[in-house]
Short mmCIF file of C-alpha atoms in Angstrom, two decimals:
data_model
loop_
_atom_site.label_atom_id
_atom_site.label_comp_id
_atom_site.label_asym_id
_atom_site.label_seq_id
_atom_site.Cartn_x
_atom_site.Cartn_y
_atom_site.Cartn_z
CA UNK A 1 110.07 240.34 16.97
CA UNK A 2 110.88 237.39 14.77
CA UNK A 3 112.46 238.14 11.43
CA UNK A 4 112.14 235.74 8.54
CA UNK A 5 113.36 235.54 5.00
CA UNK A 6 110.55 235.22 2.51
CA UNK A 7 110.93 234.26 -1.11
CA UNK A 8 108.90 235.88 -3.88
CA UNK A 9 108.48 232.54 -5.65
CA UNK A 10 107.29 233.75 -9.06
CA UNK A 11 110.38 236.00 -9.21
CA UNK A 12 112.92 233.41 -8.05
CA UNK A 13 114.94 231.77 -10.84
CA UNK A 14 117.18 229.53 -8.74
CA UNK A 15 120.33 231.63 -9.16
CA UNK A 16 121.46 230.42 -5.73
CA UNK A 17 123.27 233.52 -4.46
CA UNK A 18 121.18 233.44 -1.28
CA UNK A 19 122.63 230.03 -0.47
CA UNK A 20 126.17 231.22 -1.22
CA UNK A 21 125.80 234.17 1.14
CA UNK A 22 123.70 232.54 3.85
CA UNK A 23 124.22 228.77 3.94
CA UNK A 24 123.20 228.77 7.61
CA UNK A 25 119.61 229.54 6.66
CA UNK A 26 119.27 228.80 2.96
CA UNK A 27 119.64 225.35 1.47
CA UNK A 28 118.88 224.53 -2.15
CA UNK A 29 116.46 221.86 -3.34
CA UNK A 30 117.26 219.43 -6.15
CA UNK A 31 116.23 222.06 -8.71
CA UNK A 32 118.31 224.80 -7.14
CA UNK A 33 115.47 226.71 -5.46
CA UNK A 34 116.00 227.98 -1.92
CA UNK A 35 114.75 226.08 1.10
CA UNK A 36 114.65 228.65 3.88
CA UNK A 37 114.86 227.35 7.44
CA UNK A 38 114.18 229.11 10.68
CA UNK A 39 114.26 232.65 11.94
CA UNK A 40 116.86 235.24 11.14
CA UNK A 41 118.76 235.66 14.39
CA UNK A 42 120.60 238.86 15.27
CA UNK A 43 123.88 237.10 14.52
CA UNK A 44 122.75 236.35 10.98
CA UNK A 45 120.98 239.63 10.29
CA UNK A 46 123.85 241.26 8.41
CA UNK A 47 124.33 238.23 6.17
CA UNK A 48 120.57 238.01 5.60
CA UNK A 49 120.49 241.65 4.48
CA UNK A 50 123.41 240.98 2.17
CA UNK A 51 121.54 238.05 0.65
CA UNK A 52 118.45 240.20 0.11
CA UNK A 53 120.55 242.89 -1.61
CA UNK A 54 122.48 240.39 -3.69
CA UNK A 55 119.54 238.53 -5.20
CA UNK A 56 119.67 239.36 -8.93
CA UNK A 57 115.91 238.74 -9.19
CA UNK A 58 115.03 240.87 -6.12
CA UNK A 59 113.13 237.79 -4.96
CA UNK A 60 114.15 237.78 -1.31
CA UNK A 61 112.68 239.87 1.48
CA UNK A 62 113.22 240.20 5.19
CA UNK A 63 109.85 240.33 6.95
CA UNK A 64 108.68 240.70 10.52
CA UNK A 65 106.15 237.91 10.43
CA UNK B 1 104.13 219.45 -19.11
CA UNK B 2 100.96 219.59 -21.13
CA UNK B 3 97.81 220.00 -19.10
CA UNK B 4 95.90 216.77 -18.64
CA UNK B 5 92.13 216.78 -18.45
CA UNK B 6 90.52 216.72 -15.05
CA UNK B 7 89.25 213.25 -14.07
CA UNK B 8 86.04 215.04 -13.12
CA UNK B 9 85.00 217.48 -15.85
CA UNK B 10 84.03 221.07 -15.08
CA UNK B 11 80.25 220.71 -14.61
CA UNK B 12 78.01 222.41 -17.13
CA UNK B 13 74.86 221.24 -15.34
CA UNK B 14 74.09 221.16 -11.64
CA UNK B 15 71.31 219.40 -9.74
CA UNK B 16 70.31 221.87 -7.02
CA UNK B 17 68.23 220.63 -4.11
CA UNK B 18 65.80 222.72 -2.09
CA UNK B 19 67.38 223.79 1.19
CA UNK B 20 66.38 225.38 4.49
CA UNK B 21 67.84 228.88 4.02
CA UNK B 22 69.94 229.92 1.00
CA UNK B 23 68.25 227.39 -1.23
CA UNK B 24 64.69 227.86 0.07
CA UNK B 25 61.94 228.43 -2.50
CA UNK B 26 63.85 227.35 -5.58
CA UNK B 27 60.65 227.07 -7.57
CA UNK B 28 60.37 230.88 -7.46
CA UNK B 29 63.18 231.06 -10.01
CA UNK B 30 66.23 233.33 -9.99
CA UNK B 31 64.60 236.64 -11.01
CA UNK B 32 64.95 239.87 -9.04
CA UNK B 33 61.15 240.17 -8.85
CA UNK B 34 60.85 236.74 -7.22
CA UNK B 35 63.76 237.55 -4.90
CA UNK B 36 62.25 240.87 -3.78
CA UNK B 37 58.86 239.19 -3.47
CA UNK B 38 60.30 236.70 -1.02
CA UNK B 39 62.72 238.93 0.93
CA UNK B 40 61.59 242.50 0.34
CA UNK B 41 63.85 245.44 -0.46
CA UNK B 42 67.49 245.34 0.61
CA UNK B 43 67.64 247.44 3.80
CA UNK B 44 70.46 249.91 4.37
CA UNK B 45 72.69 248.64 7.15
CA UNK B 46 75.38 250.69 8.86
CA UNK B 47 78.83 249.22 9.35
CA UNK B 48 78.36 248.72 13.12
CA UNK B 49 75.05 246.90 12.68
CA UNK B 50 76.41 244.77 9.85
CA UNK B 51 79.46 243.90 11.90
CA UNK B 52 77.30 242.83 14.85
CA UNK B 53 75.08 240.66 12.60
CA UNK B 54 78.13 238.91 11.20
CA UNK B 55 79.94 238.60 14.53
CA UNK B 56 76.91 237.09 16.29
CA UNK B 57 76.38 234.59 13.46
CA UNK B 58 79.94 233.28 13.64
CA UNK B 59 79.99 233.25 9.84
CA UNK B 60 83.15 231.77 8.36
CA UNK B 61 84.39 232.19 4.80
CA UNK B 62 83.11 229.43 2.53
CA UNK B 63 85.93 229.40 0.01
CA UNK B 64 87.68 226.62 1.93
CA UNK B 65 89.81 228.31 4.59
CA UNK B 66 86.86 228.87 7.01
CA UNK B 67 88.37 232.17 8.20
CA UNK B 68 86.03 234.15 10.50
CA UNK B 69 84.37 236.66 8.20
CA UNK B 70 84.05 239.34 10.90
CA UNK B 71 87.84 239.54 11.17
CA UNK B 72 88.16 240.05 7.43
CA UNK B 73 85.48 242.75 7.58
CA UNK B 74 87.24 244.45 10.51
CA UNK B 75 90.57 244.38 8.68
CA UNK B 76 89.04 245.96 5.58
CA UNK B 77 87.12 248.54 7.62
CA UNK B 78 90.25 249.38 9.65
CA UNK B 79 92.38 249.68 6.53
CA UNK B 80 89.81 251.99 4.97
CA UNK B 81 89.97 254.29 7.99
CA UNK B 82 93.75 254.46 8.16
CA UNK B 83 95.29 256.43 5.36
CA UNK B 84 98.72 255.18 4.43
CA UNK B 85 101.40 257.78 5.18
CA UNK B 86 102.54 259.78 2.19
CA UNK B 87 99.81 258.30 0.07
CA UNK B 88 97.65 260.53 -2.03
CA UNK B 89 94.13 259.62 -2.96
CA UNK B 90 91.59 257.60 -1.08
CA UNK B 91 91.66 254.22 0.56
CA UNK B 92 88.11 253.31 -0.46
CA UNK B 93 87.39 249.64 -0.03
CA UNK B 94 86.71 247.30 -2.93
CA UNK B 95 84.26 244.42 -2.61
CA UNK B 96 84.82 241.28 -4.68
CA UNK B 97 82.46 238.34 -5.12
CA UNK B 98 84.57 235.32 -5.98
CA UNK B 99 82.33 233.06 -8.03
CA UNK B 100 85.19 231.43 -9.91
CA UNK B 101 85.00 227.81 -8.85
CA UNK B 102 88.36 226.62 -10.13
CA UNK B 103 87.81 223.23 -8.52
CA UNK B 104 86.06 220.99 -11.07
CA UNK B 105 84.47 218.93 -8.29
CA UNK B 106 82.69 221.96 -6.84
CA UNK B 107 79.37 223.29 -8.09
CA UNK B 108 77.92 225.05 -5.05
CA UNK B 109 78.82 228.55 -6.17
CA UNK B 110 77.51 227.71 -9.62
CA UNK B 111 74.32 226.54 -7.96
CA UNK B 112 73.96 229.88 -6.17
CA UNK B 113 74.64 231.86 -9.34
CA UNK B 114 72.07 229.82 -11.24
CA UNK B 115 69.32 229.85 -8.61
CA UNK B 116 70.05 232.63 -6.07
CA UNK B 117 72.17 235.31 -7.77
CA UNK B 118 70.44 238.20 -6.00
CA UNK B 119 71.11 236.77 -2.55
CA UNK B 120 74.83 236.77 -3.37
CA UNK B 121 74.69 240.27 -4.87
CA UNK B 122 72.63 241.66 -1.98
CA UNK B 123 75.28 240.49 0.49
CA UNK B 124 78.05 242.18 -1.48
CA UNK B 125 76.06 245.39 -2.14
CA UNK B 126 74.96 245.76 1.50
CA UNK B 127 78.57 245.35 2.64
CA UNK B 128 79.90 247.70 -0.03
CA UNK B 129 77.42 250.37 1.10
CA UNK B 130 78.32 249.84 4.76
CA UNK B 131 82.03 250.21 3.92
CA UNK B 132 81.29 253.12 1.53
CA UNK B 133 83.06 251.15 -1.17
CA UNK B 134 82.93 252.66 -4.65
CA UNK B 135 82.93 249.44 -6.62
CA UNK B 136 81.87 245.81 -6.50
CA UNK B 137 83.40 243.17 -8.76
CA UNK B 138 81.90 239.78 -9.53
CA UNK B 139 84.37 237.22 -10.86
CA UNK B 140 82.93 234.16 -12.58
CA UNK B 141 84.66 231.09 -14.00
CA UNK B 142 85.42 231.48 -17.70
CA UNK B 143 84.68 227.80 -18.30
CA UNK B 144 81.16 227.83 -16.79
CA UNK B 145 79.20 229.83 -19.40
CA UNK B 146 75.76 229.15 -17.89
CA UNK B 147 76.95 230.69 -14.60
CA UNK B 148 78.24 233.76 -16.40
CA UNK B 149 74.96 234.17 -18.30
CA UNK B 150 72.97 233.94 -15.09
CA UNK B 151 75.15 236.57 -13.40
CA UNK B 152 74.94 238.91 -16.40
CA UNK B 153 71.15 238.50 -16.46
CA UNK B 154 70.93 239.22 -12.73
CA UNK B 155 73.13 242.32 -13.02
CA UNK B 156 70.95 243.62 -15.85
CA UNK B 157 67.92 243.46 -13.54
CA UNK B 158 69.49 245.48 -10.74
CA UNK B 159 69.90 249.19 -10.13
CA UNK B 160 72.30 249.51 -7.22
CA UNK B 161 73.86 252.66 -5.81
CA UNK B 162 77.28 251.09 -6.24
CA UNK B 163 78.52 249.99 -9.70
CA UNK B 164 78.99 246.23 -10.13
CA UNK B 165 81.35 244.93 -12.77
CA UNK B 166 81.58 241.37 -14.00
CA UNK B 167 84.80 239.54 -14.99
CA UNK B 168 85.69 235.99 -16.03
CA UNK B 169 88.75 233.99 -14.98
CA UNK B 170 90.98 231.98 -17.27
CA UNK B 171 89.97 228.31 -17.23
CA UNK B 172 92.64 227.18 -14.78
CA UNK B 173 92.49 225.52 -11.37
CA UNK B 174 94.37 228.37 -9.66
CA UNK B 175 92.53 231.15 -11.54
CA UNK B 176 90.12 231.59 -8.64
CA UNK B 177 92.85 231.96 -6.01
CA UNK B 178 92.41 235.29 -4.22
CA UNK B 179 95.59 237.00 -5.48
CA UNK B 180 95.08 235.63 -8.98
CA UNK B 181 91.62 237.22 -8.95
CA UNK B 182 93.06 240.56 -7.79
CA UNK B 183 95.62 240.34 -10.61
CA UNK B 184 92.80 239.74 -13.10
CA UNK B 185 90.90 242.79 -11.79
CA UNK B 186 94.10 244.85 -12.10
CA UNK B 187 94.34 243.93 -15.79
CA UNK B 188 97.30 241.60 -15.39
CA UNK B 189 97.50 237.84 -16.14
CA UNK B 190 95.06 235.83 -14.02
CA UNK B 191 97.83 234.06 -12.08
CA UNK B 192 98.83 233.94 -8.40
CA UNK B 193 101.54 236.35 -7.27
CA UNK B 194 103.25 236.72 -3.92
CA UNK B 195 101.02 238.41 -1.37
CA UNK B 196 102.97 240.59 1.07
CA UNK B 197 99.82 241.70 2.90
CA UNK B 198 96.27 240.31 3.17
CA UNK B 199 93.92 241.49 0.40
CA UNK B 200 91.75 243.15 3.07
CA UNK B 201 94.74 245.39 3.91
CA UNK B 202 96.12 245.99 0.43
CA UNK B 203 94.50 244.33 -2.55
CA UNK B 204 93.36 245.87 -5.83
CA UNK B 205 95.49 248.97 -6.52
CA UNK B 206 96.71 248.74 -2.92
CA UNK B 207 93.21 249.38 -1.60
CA UNK B 208 91.49 247.32 1.13
CA UNK B 209 89.81 244.54 -0.82
CA UNK B 210 87.12 242.45 0.81
CA UNK B 211 87.20 239.38 -1.39
CA UNK B 212 85.03 236.44 -0.48
CA UNK B 213 83.50 233.37 -1.93
CA UNK B 214 79.97 233.61 -3.37
CA UNK B 215 78.45 231.41 -0.66
CA UNK B 216 79.87 233.71 2.02
CA UNK B 217 78.19 236.69 0.36
CA UNK B 218 74.91 234.79 0.08
CA UNK B 219 74.95 234.18 3.83
CA UNK B 220 75.67 237.89 4.41
CA UNK B 221 72.76 238.70 2.10
CA UNK B 222 70.42 236.46 4.04
CA UNK B 223 71.65 237.88 7.37
CA UNK B 224 70.84 241.40 6.17
CA UNK B 225 67.48 240.40 4.70
CA UNK B 226 66.29 238.01 7.40
CA UNK B 227 68.30 238.85 10.53
CA UNK B 228 70.52 236.88 12.86
CA UNK B 229 67.80 234.84 14.56
CA UNK B 230 66.84 233.18 11.26
CA UNK B 231 70.51 232.27 10.70
CA UNK B 232 70.83 230.70 14.16
CA UNK B 233 67.60 228.77 13.65
CA UNK B 234 69.66 226.19 11.73
CA UNK B 235 72.71 224.22 12.74
CA UNK B 236 73.84 223.63 16.31
CA UNK B 237 74.35 225.95 19.28
CA UNK B 238 78.10 225.81 18.83
CA UNK B 239 78.01 225.98 15.06
CA UNK B 240 74.93 227.81 13.86
CA UNK B 241 73.81 228.15 10.28
CA UNK B 242 73.80 226.09 7.13
CA UNK B 243 76.40 225.19 4.54
CA UNK B 244 76.41 224.15 0.92
CA UNK B 245 77.91 220.84 -0.09
CA UNK B 246 78.64 219.49 -3.55
CA UNK B 247 78.29 215.76 -3.97
CA UNK B 248 80.30 214.78 -7.03
CA UNK B 249 80.38 211.26 -8.45
CA UNK B 250 82.44 210.56 -11.56
CA UNK B 251 80.05 210.18 -14.48
CA UNK B 252 77.15 211.97 -12.79
CA UNK B 253 75.88 215.54 -12.69
CA UNK B 254 77.02 217.12 -9.38
CA UNK B 255 74.36 217.52 -6.69
CA UNK B 256 74.32 220.58 -4.45
CA UNK B 257 72.69 220.34 -1.02
CA UNK B 258 72.23 222.87 1.75
CA UNK B 259 72.27 221.42 5.25
CA UNK B 260 72.45 222.71 8.79
CA UNK B 261 75.73 222.11 10.60
CA UNK B 262 75.45 218.95 12.66
CA UNK B 263 73.68 216.98 9.92
CA UNK B 264 74.86 213.40 9.55
CA UNK B 265 77.09 213.18 6.49
CA UNK B 266 75.85 209.72 5.59
CA UNK B 267 72.33 211.06 5.11
CA UNK B 268 73.64 213.05 2.14
CA UNK B 269 75.50 210.22 0.49
CA UNK B 270 73.44 208.14 -1.95
CA UNK B 271 73.24 204.39 -1.20
CA UNK B 272 75.45 203.69 -4.22
CA UNK B 273 78.51 205.09 -2.47
CA UNK B 274 77.79 203.70 1.00
CA UNK B 275 80.55 201.42 2.19
CA UNK B 276 83.16 203.25 0.09
CA UNK B 277 85.69 206.01 0.78
CA UNK B 278 85.26 209.59 -0.43
CA UNK B 279 87.57 212.51 -1.06
CA UNK B 280 86.46 215.30 1.28
CA UNK B 281 87.33 218.88 0.34
CA UNK B 282 87.91 218.24 -3.35
CA UNK B 283 91.18 217.88 -5.25
CA UNK B 284 93.10 219.68 -2.49
CA UNK B 285 91.30 217.60 0.12
CA UNK B 286 91.74 214.41 2.11
CA UNK B 287 90.41 210.89 1.81
CA UNK B 288 88.01 209.53 4.41
CA UNK B 289 87.13 205.87 4.78
CA UNK B 290 83.53 204.72 5.03
CA UNK B 291 83.65 204.22 8.83
CA UNK B 292 84.80 207.84 9.13
CA UNK B 293 82.12 209.10 6.73
CA UNK B 294 79.42 207.05 8.42
CA UNK B 295 80.21 208.56 11.82
CA UNK B 296 80.83 212.12 10.63
CA UNK B 297 78.62 215.14 11.04
CA UNK B 298 78.81 218.22 8.86
CA UNK B 299 81.02 220.53 10.93
CA UNK B 300 84.09 222.66 10.25
CA UNK B 301 85.99 221.74 13.46
CA UNK B 302 84.44 218.26 13.59
CA UNK B 303 85.58 217.25 10.10
CA UNK B 304 89.02 218.80 10.70
CA UNK B 305 89.35 216.67 13.83
CA UNK B 306 88.59 213.58 11.72
CA UNK B 307 91.46 214.50 9.39
CA UNK B 308 89.09 215.36 6.54
CA UNK B 309 88.41 219.12 6.60
CA UNK B 310 85.29 220.19 4.74
CA UNK B 311 87.18 222.84 2.78
CA UNK B 312 84.79 224.34 0.25
CA UNK B 313 82.33 221.50 0.83
CA UNK B 314 83.17 219.08 -1.96
CA UNK B 315 82.45 215.39 -1.40
CA UNK B 316 83.97 213.46 -4.27
CA UNK B 317 82.62 209.94 -4.02
CA UNK B 318 84.00 207.45 -6.56
CA UNK B 319 81.99 204.60 -5.03
CA UNK B 320 83.70 201.27 -5.54
CA UNK B 321 86.32 202.60 -7.96
CA UNK B 322 89.99 202.57 -7.01
CA UNK B 323 90.89 205.62 -4.88
CA UNK B 324 94.59 205.30 -5.76
CA UNK B 325 93.96 205.45 -9.49
CA UNK B 326 91.66 208.44 -9.06
CA UNK B 327 94.23 210.20 -6.85
CA UNK B 328 96.94 209.64 -9.43
CA UNK B 329 94.77 211.13 -12.17
CA UNK B 330 93.94 214.10 -9.92
CA UNK B 331 97.62 214.68 -9.10
CA UNK B 332 98.51 214.46 -12.82
CA UNK B 333 95.82 217.04 -13.53
CA UNK B 334 96.92 219.31 -10.65
CA UNK B 335 100.57 219.13 -11.79
CA UNK B 336 99.42 220.33 -15.22
CA UNK B 337 97.42 223.13 -13.60
CA UNK B 338 100.48 224.70 -11.98
CA UNK B 339 100.83 228.22 -13.28
CA UNK B 340 104.48 227.29 -13.74
CA UNK B 341 105.74 230.49 -12.19
CA UNK B 342 107.05 229.17 -8.89
CA UNK B 343 110.03 226.81 -9.20
CA UNK B 344 109.14 224.37 -6.41
CA UNK B 345 105.60 223.87 -7.80
CA UNK B 346 106.66 223.85 -11.47
CA UNK B 347 109.29 221.16 -10.80
CA UNK B 348 107.91 219.47 -7.70
CA UNK B 349 104.34 218.68 -8.76
CA UNK B 350 105.30 216.75 -11.94
CA UNK B 351 107.87 214.82 -9.86
CA UNK B 352 105.21 214.11 -7.25
CA UNK B 353 102.74 213.01 -9.93
CA UNK B 354 105.34 210.67 -11.38
CA UNK B 355 106.02 208.97 -8.02
CA UNK B 356 102.27 208.56 -7.40
CA UNK B 357 101.90 206.97 -10.86
CA UNK B 358 104.70 204.53 -9.98
CA UNK B 359 102.91 203.64 -6.75
CA UNK B 360 99.63 203.00 -8.55
CA UNK B 361 101.21 200.96 -11.34
CA UNK B 362 103.31 199.00 -8.87
CA UNK B 363 106.55 199.66 -10.78
CA UNK B 364 108.26 201.95 -8.30
CA UNK B 365 112.05 201.91 -8.01
CA UNK B 366 113.06 200.77 -4.56
CA UNK B 367 109.69 199.13 -3.94
CA UNK B 368 106.62 200.53 -2.34
CA UNK B 369 108.27 201.86 0.81
CA UNK B 370 110.93 203.65 -1.22
CA UNK B 371 108.35 205.31 -3.46
CA UNK B 372 106.06 206.18 -0.56
CA UNK B 373 109.01 207.73 1.22
CA UNK B 374 109.93 209.71 -1.91
CA UNK B 375 106.32 210.91 -2.28
CA UNK B 376 106.28 212.00 1.36
CA UNK B 377 109.57 213.90 0.97
CA UNK B 378 108.41 215.65 -2.22
CA UNK B 379 105.09 216.54 -0.58
CA UNK B 380 106.96 218.13 2.33
CA UNK B 381 109.38 219.87 -0.04
CA UNK B 382 106.73 221.70 -2.10
CA UNK B 383 104.56 222.71 0.88
CA UNK B 384 104.63 226.40 1.75
CA UNK B 385 106.90 227.24 -1.19
CA UNK B 386 104.70 229.02 -3.68
CA UNK B 387 102.74 232.20 -4.27
CA UNK B 388 99.51 230.27 -3.67
CA UNK B 389 98.45 227.12 -1.83
CA UNK B 390 98.31 224.94 -4.95
CA UNK B 391 101.44 222.94 -4.04
CA UNK B 392 100.26 222.67 -0.41
CA UNK B 393 96.87 221.32 -1.46
CA UNK B 394 98.34 218.83 -3.90
CA UNK B 395 100.78 217.63 -1.24
CA UNK B 396 97.90 217.25 1.23
CA UNK B 397 96.09 214.92 -1.18
CA UNK B 398 99.19 212.77 -1.68
CA UNK B 399 99.91 212.54 2.05
CA UNK B 400 96.29 211.62 2.62
CA UNK B 401 96.21 208.77 0.11
CA UNK B 402 99.39 207.32 1.63
CA UNK B 403 98.04 207.61 5.18
CA UNK B 404 94.49 206.36 4.54
CA UNK B 405 95.20 203.52 2.07
CA UNK B 406 98.45 201.79 3.11
CA UNK B 407 97.00 198.34 2.34
CA UNK B 408 95.81 199.40 -1.11
CA UNK B 409 99.24 200.89 -1.84
CA UNK B 410 100.83 197.54 -0.89
CA UNK B 411 98.33 195.68 -3.12
CA UNK B 412 99.26 197.87 -6.07
CA UNK B 413 102.95 197.24 -5.40
CA UNK B 414 102.18 193.55 -5.72
CA UNK B 415 100.49 194.21 -9.07
CA UNK B 416 96.98 193.83 -7.75
CA UNK B 417 94.05 196.14 -7.36
CA UNK B 418 90.93 195.08 -5.55
CA UNK B 419 88.68 197.44 -7.44
CA UNK B 420 88.01 198.62 -10.97
CA UNK B 421 89.79 201.67 -12.37
CA UNK B 422 87.84 204.82 -11.57
CA UNK B 423 85.40 206.16 -14.10
CA UNK B 424 85.54 203.23 -16.47
CA UNK B 425 82.39 201.52 -15.22
CA UNK B 426 80.26 204.63 -15.33
CA UNK B 427 81.67 205.81 -18.65
CA UNK B 428 81.27 202.42 -20.28
CA UNK B 429 77.66 202.30 -19.19
CA UNK B 430 77.16 205.76 -20.69
CA UNK B 431 75.84 207.14 -17.43
CA UNK B 432 75.69 210.89 -17.46
CA UNK B 433 72.32 211.63 -15.96
CA UNK B 434 71.79 212.09 -12.26
#
């Protein structure tokens, strides 16, 4: 099963907490919006969940596809 | 940014040509009486029989993605059968006819609504009955009033077992996007939102929603009325059936043709555009040079292999006008059509439009290679980062113009352009007729 982070783009307001908590997977573009790379490995799962919980816009989800 | 006008206006008139299947017998007119006279009463078809008709035909969705329609039907039927745990109330399917051509270069769905509305409605009604759906919705483009009038007139003539409601989108390029249409039906703003599951699994009010383009429904209608053998009579063995194409030339009324798959593309193009490139697939499409167009046959996999997917069947042929200038105007327009809700699209498309303008005007910082590189990076950056495919489609167009016209891009960088600016010749001559 491959887990991925998905962004709810209309909800995202470039607050950047996801990048702070998960720089391994989340970069920011020149406007501050997340650029999500790659799958969420088991090693990063806890940090990914923290990023999902921390998003003040509730714009991040962990999905199985 | 303020929305710029489309370089090709939303058509208010369409030239519709007689075709072999959907567009056969146009002189009968669009009335229900003429339709029933030609095809007879709409037979009741069970879900299994309908599924087999559609599976055997190989019908693909005609909204642009060419997704096998039988898989969408199966998903909706399966989602209807499975009741979500802990959920009260039914999971009745909803059927939606998407007639909202947001693409200004497309007129094929308009053509169907104007000439063959009952074929479209029969396809949707037969499927709704097979799925035991309780409602059918028809969504027309708010900025095509003649289409809306024709649909309203057609609905007035009918007396179906399932209620059919009509809606109109906001006049916006992305208003016809599937999720934006579901939002409209739900009474919310007609804008794309993030889709966490396919519409056929959970669409309107979380119910399985079988939403398809009007042409797809017309083919379903004809399959039910005429059977699978008639469908396979056209096209090729590998790709049976017919498809609608819109030939759009700046300054002219769009022409809609129905052809069997396998038809030579050049036979559809008027002599005036022979020798020139065309934009295949509309504003979200790809450029094809004349040698490509001359050799191409109308085919979903065939055109994809040539790097110019048919999409929803738009052929935008500017003739001898400058393809770079037209592309820049299209990208400017598309940037203005962003719903503005998704950050990468809201910020990225105006930036992309600005770089393309620099390339066309030959005043790019860092020269042509620098600007082309920047355009490529921005195109990659916006792709896949939105609630809908608007940024992806816009990026595709920009990548295509860079890949297909490297020499023209270099000419522009040197302050030259071999051809006239698009549209000016036709507009100056006052050409509007077909």
